[in-house]
Coordinates of C-alpha atoms and ligand atoms in Angstrom, one line a residue:
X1 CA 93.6 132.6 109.6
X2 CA 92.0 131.5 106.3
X3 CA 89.7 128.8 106.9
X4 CA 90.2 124.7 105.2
X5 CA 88.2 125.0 102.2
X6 CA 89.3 120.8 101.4
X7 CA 90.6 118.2 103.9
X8 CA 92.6 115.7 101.7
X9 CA 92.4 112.6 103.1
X10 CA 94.8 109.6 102.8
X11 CA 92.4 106.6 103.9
X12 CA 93.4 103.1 104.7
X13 CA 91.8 100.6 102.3
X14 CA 89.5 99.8 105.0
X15 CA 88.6 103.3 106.1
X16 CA 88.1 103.9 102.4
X17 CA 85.3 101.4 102.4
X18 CA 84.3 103.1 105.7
X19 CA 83.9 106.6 104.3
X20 CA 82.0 105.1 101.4
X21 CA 79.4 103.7 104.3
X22 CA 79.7 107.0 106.1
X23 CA 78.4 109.1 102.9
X24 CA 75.5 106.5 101.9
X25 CA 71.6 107.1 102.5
X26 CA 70.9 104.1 103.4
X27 CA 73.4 103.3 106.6
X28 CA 72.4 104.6 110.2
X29 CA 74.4 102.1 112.1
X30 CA 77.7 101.3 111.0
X31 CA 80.4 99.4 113.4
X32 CA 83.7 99.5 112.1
X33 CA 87.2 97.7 113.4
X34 CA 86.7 94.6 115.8
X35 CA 90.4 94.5 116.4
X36 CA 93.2 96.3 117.5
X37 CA 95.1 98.6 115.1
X38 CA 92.7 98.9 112.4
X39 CA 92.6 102.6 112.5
X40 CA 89.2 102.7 114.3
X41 CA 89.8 106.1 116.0
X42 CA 91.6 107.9 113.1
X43 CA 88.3 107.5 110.9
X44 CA 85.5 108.4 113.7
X45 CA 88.0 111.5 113.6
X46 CA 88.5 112.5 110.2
X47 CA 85.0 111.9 109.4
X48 CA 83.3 113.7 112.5
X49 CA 86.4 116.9 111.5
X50 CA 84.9 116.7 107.7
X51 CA 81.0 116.6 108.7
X52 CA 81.5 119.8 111.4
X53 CA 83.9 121.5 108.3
X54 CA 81.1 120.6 105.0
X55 CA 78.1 121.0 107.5
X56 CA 78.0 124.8 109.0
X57 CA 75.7 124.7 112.4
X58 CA 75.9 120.8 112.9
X59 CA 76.3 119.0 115.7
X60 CA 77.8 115.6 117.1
X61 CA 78.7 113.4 120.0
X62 CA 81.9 111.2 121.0
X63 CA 80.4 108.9 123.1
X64 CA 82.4 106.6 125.4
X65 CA 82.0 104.9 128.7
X66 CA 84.2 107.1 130.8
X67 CA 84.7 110.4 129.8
X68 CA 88.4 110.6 131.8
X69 CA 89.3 107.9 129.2
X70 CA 88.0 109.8 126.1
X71 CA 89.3 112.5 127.1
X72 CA 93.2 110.9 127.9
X73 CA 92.8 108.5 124.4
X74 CA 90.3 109.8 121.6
X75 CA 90.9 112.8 121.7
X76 CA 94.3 112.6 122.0
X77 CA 94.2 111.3 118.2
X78 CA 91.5 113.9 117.9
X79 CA 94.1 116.6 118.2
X80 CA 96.5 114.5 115.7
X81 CA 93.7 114.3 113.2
X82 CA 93.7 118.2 113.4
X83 CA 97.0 118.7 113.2
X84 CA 97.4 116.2 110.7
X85 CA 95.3 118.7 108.3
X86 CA 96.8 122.2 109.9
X87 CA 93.6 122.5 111.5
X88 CA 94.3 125.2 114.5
X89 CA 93.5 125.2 118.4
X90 CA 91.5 128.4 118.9
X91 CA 92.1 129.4 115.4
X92 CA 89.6 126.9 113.7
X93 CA 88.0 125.1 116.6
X94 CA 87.6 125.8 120.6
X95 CA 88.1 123.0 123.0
X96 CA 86.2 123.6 126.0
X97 CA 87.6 121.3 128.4
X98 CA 85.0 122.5 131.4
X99 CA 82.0 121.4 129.5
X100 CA 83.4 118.7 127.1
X101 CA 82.9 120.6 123.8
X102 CA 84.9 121.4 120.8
X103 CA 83.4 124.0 118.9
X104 CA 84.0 124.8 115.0
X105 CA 84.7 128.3 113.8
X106 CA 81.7 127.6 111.4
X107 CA 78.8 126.8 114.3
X108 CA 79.3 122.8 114.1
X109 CA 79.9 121.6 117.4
X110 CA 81.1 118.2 119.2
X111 CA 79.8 117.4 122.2
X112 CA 82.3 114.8 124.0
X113 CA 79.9 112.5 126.2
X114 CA 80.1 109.6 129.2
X115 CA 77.8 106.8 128.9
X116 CA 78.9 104.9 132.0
X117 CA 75.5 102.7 133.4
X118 CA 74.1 104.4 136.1
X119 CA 71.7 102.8 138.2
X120 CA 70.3 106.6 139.0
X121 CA 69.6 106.7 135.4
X122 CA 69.1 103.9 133.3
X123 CA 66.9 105.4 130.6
X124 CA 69.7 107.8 130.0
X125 CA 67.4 110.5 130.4
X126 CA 70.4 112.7 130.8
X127 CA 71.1 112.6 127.1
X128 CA 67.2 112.7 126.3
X129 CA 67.8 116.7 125.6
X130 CA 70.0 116.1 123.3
X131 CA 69.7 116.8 119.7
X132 CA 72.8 115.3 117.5
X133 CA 72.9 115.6 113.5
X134 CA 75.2 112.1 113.8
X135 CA 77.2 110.6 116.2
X136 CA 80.4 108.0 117.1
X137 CA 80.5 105.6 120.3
X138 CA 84.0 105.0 120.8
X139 CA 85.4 101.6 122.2
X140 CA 81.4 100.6 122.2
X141 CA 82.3 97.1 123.7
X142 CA 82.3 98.6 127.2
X143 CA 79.2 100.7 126.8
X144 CA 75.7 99.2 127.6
X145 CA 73.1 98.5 125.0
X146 CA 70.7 100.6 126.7
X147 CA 73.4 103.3 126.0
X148 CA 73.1 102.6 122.5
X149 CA 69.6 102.4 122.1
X150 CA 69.2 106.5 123.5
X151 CA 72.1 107.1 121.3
X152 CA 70.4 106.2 118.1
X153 CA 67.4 108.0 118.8
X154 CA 68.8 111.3 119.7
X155 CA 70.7 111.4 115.7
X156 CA 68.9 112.9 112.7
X157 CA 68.0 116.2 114.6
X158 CA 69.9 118.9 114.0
X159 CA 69.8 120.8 110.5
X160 CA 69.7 116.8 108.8
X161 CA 66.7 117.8 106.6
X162 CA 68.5 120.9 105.6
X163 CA 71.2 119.6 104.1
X164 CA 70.2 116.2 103.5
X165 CA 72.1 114.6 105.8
X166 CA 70.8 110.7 107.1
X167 CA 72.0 110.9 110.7
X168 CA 74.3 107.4 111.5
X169 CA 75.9 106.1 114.8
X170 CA 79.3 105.2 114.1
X171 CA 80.5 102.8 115.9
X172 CA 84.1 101.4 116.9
X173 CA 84.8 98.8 118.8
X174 CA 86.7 95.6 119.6
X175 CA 85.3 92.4 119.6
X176 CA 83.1 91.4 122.4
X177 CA 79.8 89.3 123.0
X178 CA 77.4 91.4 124.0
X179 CA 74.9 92.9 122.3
X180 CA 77.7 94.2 119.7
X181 CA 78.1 90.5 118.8
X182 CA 74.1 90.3 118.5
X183 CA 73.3 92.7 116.6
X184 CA 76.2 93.4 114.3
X185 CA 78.7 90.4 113.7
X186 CA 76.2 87.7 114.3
X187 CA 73.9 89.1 111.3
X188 CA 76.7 89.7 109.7
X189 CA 78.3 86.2 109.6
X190 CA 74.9 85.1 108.7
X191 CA 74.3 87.7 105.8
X192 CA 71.0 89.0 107.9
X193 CA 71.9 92.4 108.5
X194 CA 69.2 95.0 107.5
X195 CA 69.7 97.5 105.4
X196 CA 70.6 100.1 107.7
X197 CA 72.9 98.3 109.7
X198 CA 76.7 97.3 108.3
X199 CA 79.8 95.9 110.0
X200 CA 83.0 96.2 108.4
X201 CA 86.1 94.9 109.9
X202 CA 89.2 96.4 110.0
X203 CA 92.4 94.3 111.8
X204 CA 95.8 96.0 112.5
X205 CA 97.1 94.5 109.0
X206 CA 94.2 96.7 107.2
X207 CA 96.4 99.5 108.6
X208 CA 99.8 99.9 106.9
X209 CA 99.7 103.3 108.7
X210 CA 100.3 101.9 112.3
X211 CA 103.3 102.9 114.3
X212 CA 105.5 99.7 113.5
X213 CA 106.0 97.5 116.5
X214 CA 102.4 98.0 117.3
X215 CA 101.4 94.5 115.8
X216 CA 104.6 92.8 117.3
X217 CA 102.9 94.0 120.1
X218 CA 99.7 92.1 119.5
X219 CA 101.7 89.1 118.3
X220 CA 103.5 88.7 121.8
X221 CA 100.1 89.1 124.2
X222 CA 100.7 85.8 126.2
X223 CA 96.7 85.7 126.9
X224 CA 94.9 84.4 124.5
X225 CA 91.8 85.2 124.2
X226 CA 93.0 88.6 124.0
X227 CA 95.0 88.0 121.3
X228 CA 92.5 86.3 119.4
X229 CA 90.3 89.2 119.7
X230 CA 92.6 92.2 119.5
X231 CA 95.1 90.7 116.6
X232 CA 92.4 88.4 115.1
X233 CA 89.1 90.0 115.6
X234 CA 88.0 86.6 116.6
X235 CA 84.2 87.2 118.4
X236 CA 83.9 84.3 119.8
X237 CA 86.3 84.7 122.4
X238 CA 85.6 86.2 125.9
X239 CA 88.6 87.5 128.1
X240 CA 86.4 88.8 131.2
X241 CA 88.6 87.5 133.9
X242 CA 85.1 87.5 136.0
X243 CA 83.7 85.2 133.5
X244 CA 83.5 81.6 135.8
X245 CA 83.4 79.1 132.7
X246 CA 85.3 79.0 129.9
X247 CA 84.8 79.2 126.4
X248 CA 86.1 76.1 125.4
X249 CA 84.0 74.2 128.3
X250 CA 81.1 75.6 126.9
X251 CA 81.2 74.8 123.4
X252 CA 82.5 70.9 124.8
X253 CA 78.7 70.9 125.9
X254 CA 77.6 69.3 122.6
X255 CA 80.4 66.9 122.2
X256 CA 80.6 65.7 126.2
X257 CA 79.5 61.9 127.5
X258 CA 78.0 62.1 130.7
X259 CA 76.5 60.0 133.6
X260 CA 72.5 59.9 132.5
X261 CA 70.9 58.0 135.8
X262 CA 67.9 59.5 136.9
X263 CA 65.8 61.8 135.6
X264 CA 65.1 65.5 136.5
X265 CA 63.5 68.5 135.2
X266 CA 64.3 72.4 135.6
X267 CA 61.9 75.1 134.9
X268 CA 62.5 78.9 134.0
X269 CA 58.3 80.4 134.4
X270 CA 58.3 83.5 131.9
X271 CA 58.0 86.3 133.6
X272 CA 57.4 88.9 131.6
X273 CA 55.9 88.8 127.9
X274 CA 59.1 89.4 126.9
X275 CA 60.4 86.4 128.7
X276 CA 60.1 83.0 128.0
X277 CA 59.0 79.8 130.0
X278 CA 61.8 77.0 129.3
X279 CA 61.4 73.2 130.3
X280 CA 65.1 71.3 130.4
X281 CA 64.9 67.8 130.6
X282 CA 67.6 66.1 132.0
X283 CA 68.7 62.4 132.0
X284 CA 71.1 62.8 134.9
X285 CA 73.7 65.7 134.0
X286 CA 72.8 65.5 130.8
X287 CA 69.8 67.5 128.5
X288 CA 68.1 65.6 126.6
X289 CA 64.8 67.6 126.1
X290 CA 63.9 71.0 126.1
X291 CA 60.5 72.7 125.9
X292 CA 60.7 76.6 124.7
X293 CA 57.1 78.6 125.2
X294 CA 57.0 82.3 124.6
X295 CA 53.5 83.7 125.9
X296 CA 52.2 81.1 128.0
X297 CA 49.3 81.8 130.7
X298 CA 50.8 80.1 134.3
X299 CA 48.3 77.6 134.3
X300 CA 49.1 76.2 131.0
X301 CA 52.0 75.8 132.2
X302 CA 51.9 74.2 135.5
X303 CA 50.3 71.5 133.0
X304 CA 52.4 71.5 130.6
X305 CA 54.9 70.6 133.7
X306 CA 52.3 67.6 134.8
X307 CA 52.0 66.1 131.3
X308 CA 56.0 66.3 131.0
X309 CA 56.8 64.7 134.0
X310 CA 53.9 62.0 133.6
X311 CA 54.9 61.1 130.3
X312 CA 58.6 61.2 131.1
X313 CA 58.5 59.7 134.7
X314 CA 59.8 62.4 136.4
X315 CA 59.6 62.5 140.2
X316 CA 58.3 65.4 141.5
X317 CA 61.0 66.0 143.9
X318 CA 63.4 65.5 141.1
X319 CA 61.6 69.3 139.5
X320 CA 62.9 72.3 140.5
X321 CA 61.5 75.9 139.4
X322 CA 62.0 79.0 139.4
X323 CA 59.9 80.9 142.3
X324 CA 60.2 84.1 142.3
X325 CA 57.5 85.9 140.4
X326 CA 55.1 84.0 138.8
X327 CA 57.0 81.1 139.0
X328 CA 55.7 80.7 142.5
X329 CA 52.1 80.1 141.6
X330 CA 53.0 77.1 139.3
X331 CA 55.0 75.6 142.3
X332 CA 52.2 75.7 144.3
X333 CA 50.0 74.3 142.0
X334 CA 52.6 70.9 141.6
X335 CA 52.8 69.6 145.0
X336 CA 56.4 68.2 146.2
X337 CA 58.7 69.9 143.7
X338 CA 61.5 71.9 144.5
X339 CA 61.2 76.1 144.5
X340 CA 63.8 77.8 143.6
X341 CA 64.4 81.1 145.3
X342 CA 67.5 82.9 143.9
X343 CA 67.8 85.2 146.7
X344 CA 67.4 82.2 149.2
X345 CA 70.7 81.5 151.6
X346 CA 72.5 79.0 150.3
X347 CA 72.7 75.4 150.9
X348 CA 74.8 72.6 152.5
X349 CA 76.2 70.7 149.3
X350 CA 75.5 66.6 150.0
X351 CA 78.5 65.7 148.3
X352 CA 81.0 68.1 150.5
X353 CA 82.5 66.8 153.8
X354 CA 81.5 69.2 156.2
X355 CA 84.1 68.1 158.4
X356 CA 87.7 68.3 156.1
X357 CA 86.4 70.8 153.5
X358 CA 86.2 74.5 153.6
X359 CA 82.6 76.1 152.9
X360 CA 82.9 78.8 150.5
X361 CA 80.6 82.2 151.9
X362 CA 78.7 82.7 148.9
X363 CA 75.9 85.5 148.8
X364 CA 72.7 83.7 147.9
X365 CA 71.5 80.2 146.7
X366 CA 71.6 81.4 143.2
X367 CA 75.5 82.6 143.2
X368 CA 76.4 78.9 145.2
X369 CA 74.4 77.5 141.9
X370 CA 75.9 79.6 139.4
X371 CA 79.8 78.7 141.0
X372 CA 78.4 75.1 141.0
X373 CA 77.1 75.0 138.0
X374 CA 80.8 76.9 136.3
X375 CA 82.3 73.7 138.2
X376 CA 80.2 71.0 136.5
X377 CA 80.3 72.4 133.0
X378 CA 84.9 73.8 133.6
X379 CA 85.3 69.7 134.4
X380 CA 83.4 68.6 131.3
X381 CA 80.3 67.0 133.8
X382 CA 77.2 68.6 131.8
X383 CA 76.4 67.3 128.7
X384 CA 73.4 69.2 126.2
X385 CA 72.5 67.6 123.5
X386 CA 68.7 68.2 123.8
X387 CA 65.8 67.7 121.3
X388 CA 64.3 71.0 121.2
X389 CA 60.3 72.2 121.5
X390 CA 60.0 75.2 120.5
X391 CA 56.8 77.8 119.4
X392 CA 59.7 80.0 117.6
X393 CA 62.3 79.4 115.7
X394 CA 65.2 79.5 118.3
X395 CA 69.0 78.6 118.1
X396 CA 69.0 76.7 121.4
X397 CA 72.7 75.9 121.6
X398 CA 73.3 79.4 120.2
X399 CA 71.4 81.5 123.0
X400 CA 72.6 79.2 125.6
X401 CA 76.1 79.8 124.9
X402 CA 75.3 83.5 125.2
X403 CA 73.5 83.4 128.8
X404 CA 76.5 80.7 130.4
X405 CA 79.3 83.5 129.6
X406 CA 76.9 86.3 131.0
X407 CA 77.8 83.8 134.1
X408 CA 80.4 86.0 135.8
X409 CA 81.5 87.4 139.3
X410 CA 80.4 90.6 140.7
X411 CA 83.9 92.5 141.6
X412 CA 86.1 89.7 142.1
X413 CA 88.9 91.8 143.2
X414 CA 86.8 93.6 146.0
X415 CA 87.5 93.2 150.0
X416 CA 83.9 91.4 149.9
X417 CA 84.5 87.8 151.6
X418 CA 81.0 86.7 149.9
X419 CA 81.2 85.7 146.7
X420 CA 78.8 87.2 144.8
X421 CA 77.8 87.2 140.8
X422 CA 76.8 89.8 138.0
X423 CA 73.0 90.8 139.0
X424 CA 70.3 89.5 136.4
X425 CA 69.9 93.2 135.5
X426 CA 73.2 93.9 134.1
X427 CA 72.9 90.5 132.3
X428 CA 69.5 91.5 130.5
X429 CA 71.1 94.8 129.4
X430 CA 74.3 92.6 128.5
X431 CA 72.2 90.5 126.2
X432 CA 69.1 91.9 125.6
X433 CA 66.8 89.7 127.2
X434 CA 67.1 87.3 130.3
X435 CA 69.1 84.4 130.5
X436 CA 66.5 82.1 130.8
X437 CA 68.4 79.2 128.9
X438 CA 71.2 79.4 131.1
X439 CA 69.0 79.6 134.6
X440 CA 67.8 76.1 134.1
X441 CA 70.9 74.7 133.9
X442 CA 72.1 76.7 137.1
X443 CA 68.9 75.5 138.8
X444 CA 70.1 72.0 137.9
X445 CA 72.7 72.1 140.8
X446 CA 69.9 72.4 143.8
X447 CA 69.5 69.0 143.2
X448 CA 73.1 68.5 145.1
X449 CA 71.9 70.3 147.8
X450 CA 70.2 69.5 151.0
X451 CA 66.7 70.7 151.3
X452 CA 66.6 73.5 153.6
X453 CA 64.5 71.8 156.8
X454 CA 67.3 69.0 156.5
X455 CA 70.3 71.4 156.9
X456 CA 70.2 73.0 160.2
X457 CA 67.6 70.9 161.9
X458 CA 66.4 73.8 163.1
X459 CA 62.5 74.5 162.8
X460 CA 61.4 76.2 159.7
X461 CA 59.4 78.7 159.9
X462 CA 55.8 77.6 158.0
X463 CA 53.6 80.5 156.6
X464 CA 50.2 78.5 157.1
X465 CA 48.1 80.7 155.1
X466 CA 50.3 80.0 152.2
X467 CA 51.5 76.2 153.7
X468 CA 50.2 73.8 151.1
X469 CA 51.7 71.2 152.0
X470 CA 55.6 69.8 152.4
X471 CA 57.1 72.3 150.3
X472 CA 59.7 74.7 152.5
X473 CA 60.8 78.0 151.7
Ligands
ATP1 N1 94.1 107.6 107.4 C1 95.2 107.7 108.2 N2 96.1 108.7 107.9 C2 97.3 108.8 108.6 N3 97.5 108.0 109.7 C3 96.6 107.1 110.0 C4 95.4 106.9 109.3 N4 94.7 105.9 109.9 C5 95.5 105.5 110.9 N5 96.6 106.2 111.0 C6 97.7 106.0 112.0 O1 97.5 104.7 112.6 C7 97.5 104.8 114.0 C8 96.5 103.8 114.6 O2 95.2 104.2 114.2 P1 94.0 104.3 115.2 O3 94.4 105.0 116.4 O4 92.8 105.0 114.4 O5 93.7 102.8 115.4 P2 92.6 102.1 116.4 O6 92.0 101.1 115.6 O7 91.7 103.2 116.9 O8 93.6 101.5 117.4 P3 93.3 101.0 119.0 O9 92.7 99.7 118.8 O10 94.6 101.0 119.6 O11 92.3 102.0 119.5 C9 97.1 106.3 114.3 O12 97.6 106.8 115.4 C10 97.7 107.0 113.1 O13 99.1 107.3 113.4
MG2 MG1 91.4 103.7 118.9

């Protein structure tokens, strides 16, 4: 069989801008679609097919989180795309279904990869091997930033300098707030996007060349946040069913009136110098102040604390912070507040009748806080409307918004009777950095909970080496 000397291509409007972004010198991460329909996979296709055919001895991945999935959807369209220009099975290319390769008659070769999150290996070291001229993540809203961050390092090593090729990640995806929305559509919307780094959006009416029916589809989901992301590419929408508080809850935040009695104050201690250290202020449910520090030695903090709750008259049993870590040597140094240990058992809530209502099992003090906290803010109780202290220049309302909808439940559908949430872990790779913002307002709700010695009145076990005075872990 003669082999393609051209592939004509007949390119949507969209995936004609896309092809112009594929070609450049300047682009090495480009995420294209953010909606259903828009001919996502019919581009990563064509262009990965052209690249293996122009490009003798090259060599590219399909990445995706499952590789089942890949397997049962992308490269279903793969094969369409081949057939589409009379490209042959065994004739022109090999698929090797045992080890996930389809290999060119030419040399070029696709690997097809799974990027699933594996505790086992969360550097991805499994890819580290790899050496990829370019490369596509597929349906990249359900693969892990960390994922991403291997991906675009193992690109721009095989035979680029030879033929001048600048190796890119392609990227398709729908829309999704994650680090997707971070690092792409955000910038994007705000015109910051560097140089190497485009977005370009693509919706199911950019694609006259969709089955028809498929946007009456779309038109008729009944969920809407789904349709507002699939049909609209709206990215401000969130359709986790684990997520615990809505989107519309959140963003009434700003606008809500709330009860402002007495005054309290929540602290998130940095932990890492990535981290930072967060004062919330709060004049009953609502914030009024926050403090934002990014590298700040413990004891400048544990003063910063004193000062704060001097100058704002702030009881000391009315502060509660974070104790794991180094959090714990600031509460020690501020005698009387409230630690806050996340993996602590939970607590009896004062305003529950013990007697008539049913106590919900929940795994740890920080999951009872978190569901408490989704409570307060679903039935409009929290208000934020803070002035806001900051060493950097930080969107407060902005990243806040971000770490409440990382606030979701670990496997809601499992035989587990606890209830449980997402670990910190998954939300730091979710986001890109901990939820520090969001932790204050969850370490809000100890103050409707009994102090532990209270609770049981059992006898509490007292570490007297470390007993400084009436503070209780
Ligand atoms: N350039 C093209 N030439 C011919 N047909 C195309 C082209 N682009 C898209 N199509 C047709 O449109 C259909 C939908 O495109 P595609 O599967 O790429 O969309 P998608 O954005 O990946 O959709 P989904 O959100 O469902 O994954 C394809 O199956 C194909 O039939
Ligand atoms: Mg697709």
């Amino acid at each position: 069989m003669s082999s393609p000397t051209s592939l004509t291509i007949e390119p949507t409007y969209k995936q004609h801008l896309g092809w112009q972004i594929l070609n450049d010198n300047e682009t090495e991460e480009f995420l294209f679609g953010g909606g259903a329909g828009g001919g996502k996979s019919w581009l990563g296709c064509e262009w990965l097919i052209s690249m293996c055919l122009r490009y003798p001895g090259t060599r590219y991945f399909i990445a995706r989180k499952r590789l089942k999935i890949l397997k049962q959807t992308t490269l279903i369209t793969f094969f369409k795309v081949c057939r589409h220009h009379n490209l042959k099975r065994d004739a022109h290319y090999h698929y090797k279904e045992q080890q996930s390769v389809i290999e060119f008659y030419n040399g070029s070769v696709i690997d097809l990869l799974e990027v699933d999150y594996r505790p086992s290996d969360p550097d991805y070291e499994d890819l580290g091997s790899s050496e990829y001229t370019s490369g596509w993540i597929e349906e990249a809203s359900e693969v892990v930033f960390g994922a991403f961050d291997t991906l675009t390092v193992r690109v721009n090593r095989q035979l680029n300098d030879k033929y001048g090729i600048l190796g890119k990640v392609f990227i398709t995806c729908n829309p999704k707030k994650n680090w997707l929305y971070k690092l792409f559509y955000k910038l994007w919307k705000a015109g910051t996007l560097p140089k190497n780094r485009k977005f370009l959006q693509s919706l199911v009416g950019d694609n006259p060349k969709n089955e028809s029916g498929y946007k009456q589809k779309l038109i008729g989901l009944k969920n809407q946040a789904k349709k507002q992301r699939l049909l609209y590419g709206n990215w401000e929408y969130d359709d986790d069913p684990a997520t615990l508080i809505n989107f519309e809850a959140i963003s009434d935040l700003l606008t809500n009136t709330v009860e402002t009695k007495e005054k309290y104050m929540t602290v998130d201690v940095a932990r890492f110098g990535e981290d930072k250290t967060v004062l919330t202020l709060w004049k009953g449910m609502e914030i009024y102040k926050v403090i934002i520090r990014s590298k700040q030695a413990t004891n400048v903090t544990t003063d910063l604390i004193r000062t704060q709750a001097s100058n704002e008259k702030i009881p000391y049993s009315n502060i509660a912070i974070d104790e794991d870590g180094v959090g714990g040597g600031v509460v020690d140094n501020l005698m009387g507040v409230r630690g806050f240990i996340a993996n602590s058992s939970p607590l009896e809530d004062i305003r529950v009748n013990k007697d008539t209502e049913e106590k919900p099992n929940y795994r740890n003090l920080k999951t009872q806080c978190s569901y408490m906290l989704a409570e307060e803010i679903n039935n409009h109780r929290i208000a934020v409307k803070p002035i806001v202290v900051a060493d950097e220049d930080i969107d407060y309302d902005e990243l806040l918004t971000e770490d409440l909808e990382q606030i979701k439940a670990k496997d809601p559908d499992s035989d587990e009777t606890k209830l449980n949430i997402i670990p910190k872990d998954d939300v730091k790779e979710a986001i890109g950095r901990s939820p520090d913002y969001g932790d204050c307002l969850m370490m809000r709700m100890i103050f409707f909970l009994r102090l532990p010695n209270i609770i049981n009145n059992e006898k509490v076990k007292i570490n007297t080496a470390s007993w400084v005075g009436t503070r209780w872990k």
